[in-house]
Amino acid sequence: MIDELPLWLSILVSVCVVLGAGLTMAGCLGLVRFPDFYRRIHAPTVGTSMGGGLILVASAIFFTVTQQRLVIHEMVIFLFVTVTTPVTLMLLARATLFRDRIEEARDTPPSDAPKD
């Protein structure tokens, strides 16, 4: 059955997978290349959300067409990743910021709170 895939499906799925893999790789490179933690946490978040999302879209399209029924597993995974990734980013950033302010680290972003 896979040998008989329509050309449009092969191209669409391939483009989504390649773009998703490219965004995920860009997120990984950003994790390695950015100089400090506060900048590093943004790149993998975008790579995970957008890159993984495109790969999941490709999977959903492929299996919906080949199995001739709607495949919702990918949509549930995408929803879970979309909700949990920003929350994890926020918790990591706040915990690190709290620790850096307690330790009075040099590169800590300034606080918006008024000083007493």
PDB file of C-alpha atoms in Angstrom:
ATOM      1  CA  MET A   1       0.000   0.000   0.000  1.00  0.00           C
ATOM      2  CA  ILE A   2       2.848   2.430   0.744  1.00  0.00           C
ATOM      3  CA  ASP A   3       4.190   1.929  -2.788  1.00  0.00           C
ATOM      4  CA  GLU A   4       0.921   3.328  -4.132  1.00  0.00           C
ATOM      5  CA  LEU A   5       0.961   6.631  -2.207  1.00  0.00           C
ATOM      6  CA  PRO A   6      -0.137   9.683  -4.166  1.00  0.00           C
ATOM      7  CA  LEU A   7       2.673  12.064  -5.081  1.00  0.00           C
ATOM      8  CA  TRP A   8       1.022  15.000  -3.321  1.00  0.00           C
ATOM      9  CA  LEU A   9       0.909  13.050  -0.055  1.00  0.00           C
ATOM     10  CA  SER A  10       4.550  12.043  -0.296  1.00  0.00           C
ATOM     11  CA  ILE A  11       5.623  15.630  -0.977  1.00  0.00           C
ATOM     12  CA  LEU A  12       3.449  17.128   1.769  1.00  0.00           C
ATOM     13  CA  VAL A  13       4.561  14.638   4.411  1.00  0.00           C
ATOM     14  CA  SER A  14       8.205  14.944   3.372  1.00  0.00           C
ATOM     15  CA  VAL A  15       8.136  18.755   3.521  1.00  0.00           C
ATOM     16  CA  CYS A  16       6.526  18.717   6.973  1.00  0.00           C
ATOM     17  CA  VAL A  17       9.039  16.186   8.311  1.00  0.00           C
ATOM     18  CA  VAL A  18      12.060  18.016   6.875  1.00  0.00           C
ATOM     19  CA  LEU A  19      10.881  21.424   8.150  1.00  0.00           C
ATOM     20  CA  GLY A  20      10.075  19.941  11.562  1.00  0.00           C
ATOM     21  CA  ALA A  21      13.463  18.258  11.776  1.00  0.00           C
ATOM     22  CA  GLY A  22      15.167  21.502  10.719  1.00  0.00           C
ATOM     23  CA  LEU A  23      13.392  23.513  13.413  1.00  0.00           C
ATOM     24  CA  THR A  24      14.207  20.889  16.016  1.00  0.00           C
ATOM     25  CA  MET A  25      17.852  20.952  14.946  1.00  0.00           C
ATOM     26  CA  ALA A  26      17.874  24.766  15.137  1.00  0.00           C
ATOM     27  CA  GLY A  27      16.559  24.512  18.693  1.00  0.00           C
ATOM     28  CA  CYS A  28      19.325  22.069  19.578  1.00  0.00           C
ATOM     29  CA  LEU A  29      21.969  24.319  18.054  1.00  0.00           C
ATOM     30  CA  GLY A  30      20.578  27.279  19.975  1.00  0.00           C
ATOM     31  CA  LEU A  31      20.872  25.293  23.177  1.00  0.00           C
ATOM     32  CA  VAL A  32      24.548  24.719  22.471  1.00  0.00           C
ATOM     33  CA  ARG A  33      25.439  28.125  21.006  1.00  0.00           C
ATOM     34  CA  PHE A  34      23.707  30.700  23.210  1.00  0.00           C
ATOM     35  CA  PRO A  35      25.927  32.105  25.976  1.00  0.00           C
ATOM     36  CA  ASP A  36      23.752  31.934  29.099  1.00  0.00           C
ATOM     37  CA  PHE A  37      20.868  29.947  30.540  1.00  0.00           C
ATOM     38  CA  TYR A  38      18.245  32.637  30.038  1.00  0.00           C
ATOM     39  CA  ARG A  39      18.862  32.709  26.290  1.00  0.00           C
ATOM     40  CA  ARG A  40      19.340  28.946  25.999  1.00  0.00           C
ATOM     41  CA  ILE A  41      15.887  28.033  27.278  1.00  0.00           C
ATOM     42  CA  HIS A  42      14.087  29.745  24.386  1.00  0.00           C
ATOM     43  CA  ALA A  43      15.621  27.878  21.453  1.00  0.00           C
ATOM     44  CA  PRO A  44      14.698  24.309  22.512  1.00  0.00           C
ATOM     45  CA  THR A  45      11.199  25.468  23.395  1.00  0.00           C
ATOM     46  CA  VAL A  46      10.604  26.733  19.860  1.00  0.00           C
ATOM     47  CA  GLY A  47      12.253  23.639  18.412  1.00  0.00           C
ATOM     48  CA  THR A  48      10.124  21.333  20.496  1.00  0.00           C
ATOM     49  CA  SER A  49       6.858  23.136  19.859  1.00  0.00           C
ATOM     50  CA  MET A  50       7.136  23.980  16.181  1.00  0.00           C
ATOM     51  CA  GLY A  51       9.483  21.220  15.029  1.00  0.00           C
ATOM     52  CA  GLY A  52       7.701  18.469  16.868  1.00  0.00           C
ATOM     53  CA  GLY A  53       4.369  19.915  15.798  1.00  0.00           C
ATOM     54  CA  LEU A  54       5.267  19.740  12.112  1.00  0.00           C
ATOM     55  CA  ILE A  55       6.460  16.161  12.475  1.00  0.00           C
ATOM     56  CA  LEU A  56       3.210  15.265  14.249  1.00  0.00           C
ATOM     57  CA  VAL A  57       1.189  16.978  11.498  1.00  0.00           C
ATOM     58  CA  ALA A  58       3.058  14.924   8.892  1.00  0.00           C
ATOM     59  CA  SER A  59       2.339  11.754  10.838  1.00  0.00           C
ATOM     60  CA  ALA A  60      -1.340  12.632  11.245  1.00  0.00           C
ATOM     61  CA  ILE A  61      -1.745  13.386   7.531  1.00  0.00           C
ATOM     62  CA  PHE A  62       0.068  10.233   6.469  1.00  0.00           C
ATOM     63  CA  PHE A  63      -1.816   7.858   8.727  1.00  0.00           C
ATOM     64  CA  THR A  64      -5.181   9.552   8.137  1.00  0.00           C
ATOM     65  CA  VAL A  65      -4.825   9.043   4.385  1.00  0.00           C
ATOM     66  CA  THR A  66      -3.282   5.561   4.476  1.00  0.00           C
ATOM     67  CA  GLN A  67      -5.622   4.132   7.111  1.00  0.00           C
ATOM     68  CA  GLN A  68      -8.644   6.017   5.733  1.00  0.00           C
ATOM     69  CA  ARG A  69      -9.723   7.197   9.162  1.00  0.00           C
ATOM     70  CA  LEU A  70      -8.950  10.179  11.340  1.00  0.00           C
ATOM     71  CA  VAL A  71      -5.933   9.577  13.567  1.00  0.00           C
ATOM     72  CA  ILE A  72      -6.175  11.687  16.709  1.00  0.00           C
ATOM     73  CA  HIS A  73      -3.207  10.295  18.663  1.00  0.00           C
ATOM     74  CA  GLU A  74      -0.916  12.889  17.116  1.00  0.00           C
ATOM     75  CA  MET A  75      -3.293  15.717  17.964  1.00  0.00           C
ATOM     76  CA  VAL A  76      -3.396  14.655  21.605  1.00  0.00           C
ATOM     77  CA  ILE A  77       0.409  14.500  21.703  1.00  0.00           C
ATOM     78  CA  PHE A  78       0.637  17.937  20.067  1.00  0.00           C
ATOM     79  CA  LEU A  79      -1.816  19.391  22.583  1.00  0.00           C
ATOM     80  CA  PHE A  80       0.153  17.897  25.473  1.00  0.00           C
ATOM     81  CA  VAL A  81       3.498  19.212  24.162  1.00  0.00           C
ATOM     82  CA  THR A  82       2.032  22.644  23.375  1.00  0.00           C
ATOM     83  CA  VAL A  83       0.653  23.015  26.888  1.00  0.00           C
ATOM     84  CA  THR A  84       3.522  21.529  28.888  1.00  0.00           C
ATOM     85  CA  THR A  85       6.531  23.039  27.094  1.00  0.00           C
ATOM     86  CA  PRO A  86       5.831  26.712  27.935  1.00  0.00           C
ATOM     87  CA  VAL A  87       4.896  25.810  31.502  1.00  0.00           C
ATOM     88  CA  THR A  88       8.172  23.932  31.934  1.00  0.00           C
ATOM     89  CA  LEU A  89      10.090  26.858  30.421  1.00  0.00           C
ATOM     90  CA  MET A  90       8.457  29.286  32.824  1.00  0.00           C
ATOM     91  CA  LEU A  91       9.136  27.104  35.875  1.00  0.00           C
ATOM     92  CA  LEU A  92      12.780  26.573  34.913  1.00  0.00           C
ATOM     93  CA  ALA A  93      13.308  30.285  34.263  1.00  0.00           C
ATOM     94  CA  ARG A  94      11.697  31.364  37.515  1.00  0.00           C
ATOM     95  CA  ALA A  95      13.591  28.816  39.597  1.00  0.00           C
ATOM     96  CA  THR A  96      16.888  29.839  38.023  1.00  0.00           C
ATOM     97  CA  LEU A  97      16.125  33.533  38.425  1.00  0.00           C
ATOM     98  CA  PHE A  98      15.251  33.012  42.091  1.00  0.00           C
ATOM     99  CA  ARG A  99      18.479  31.087  42.674  1.00  0.00           C
ATOM    100  CA  ASP A 100      20.577  33.690  40.863  1.00  0.00           C
ATOM    101  CA  ARG A 101      19.044  36.558  42.818  1.00  0.00           C
ATOM    102  CA  ILE A 102      19.649  34.758  46.126  1.00  0.00           C
ATOM    103  CA  GLU A 103      23.264  34.094  45.152  1.00  0.00           C
ATOM    104  CA  GLU A 104      23.566  37.637  43.693  1.00  0.00           C
ATOM    105  CA  ALA A 105      24.923  36.329  40.422  1.00  0.00           C
ATOM    106  CA  ARG A 106      26.489  38.830  38.090  1.00  0.00           C
ATOM    107  CA  ASP A 107      24.408  38.252  34.935  1.00  0.00           C
ATOM    108  CA  THR A 108      21.027  38.157  36.643  1.00  0.00           C
ATOM    109  CA  PRO A 109      18.331  40.158  34.863  1.00  0.00           C
ATOM    110  CA  PRO A 110      17.142  43.132  36.925  1.00  0.00           C
ATOM    111  CA  SER A 111      14.021  42.898  39.037  1.00  0.00           C
ATOM    112  CA  ASP A 112      10.960  44.978  38.157  1.00  0.00           C
ATOM    113  CA  ALA A 113       9.933  45.131  41.804  1.00  0.00           C
ATOM    114  CA  PRO A 114      10.503  48.446  43.623  1.00  0.00           C
ATOM    115  CA  LYS A 115      13.347  48.390  46.126  1.00  0.00           C
ATOM    116  CA  ASP A 116      12.576  49.057  49.794  1.00  0.00           C
TER     117      ASP A 116
END
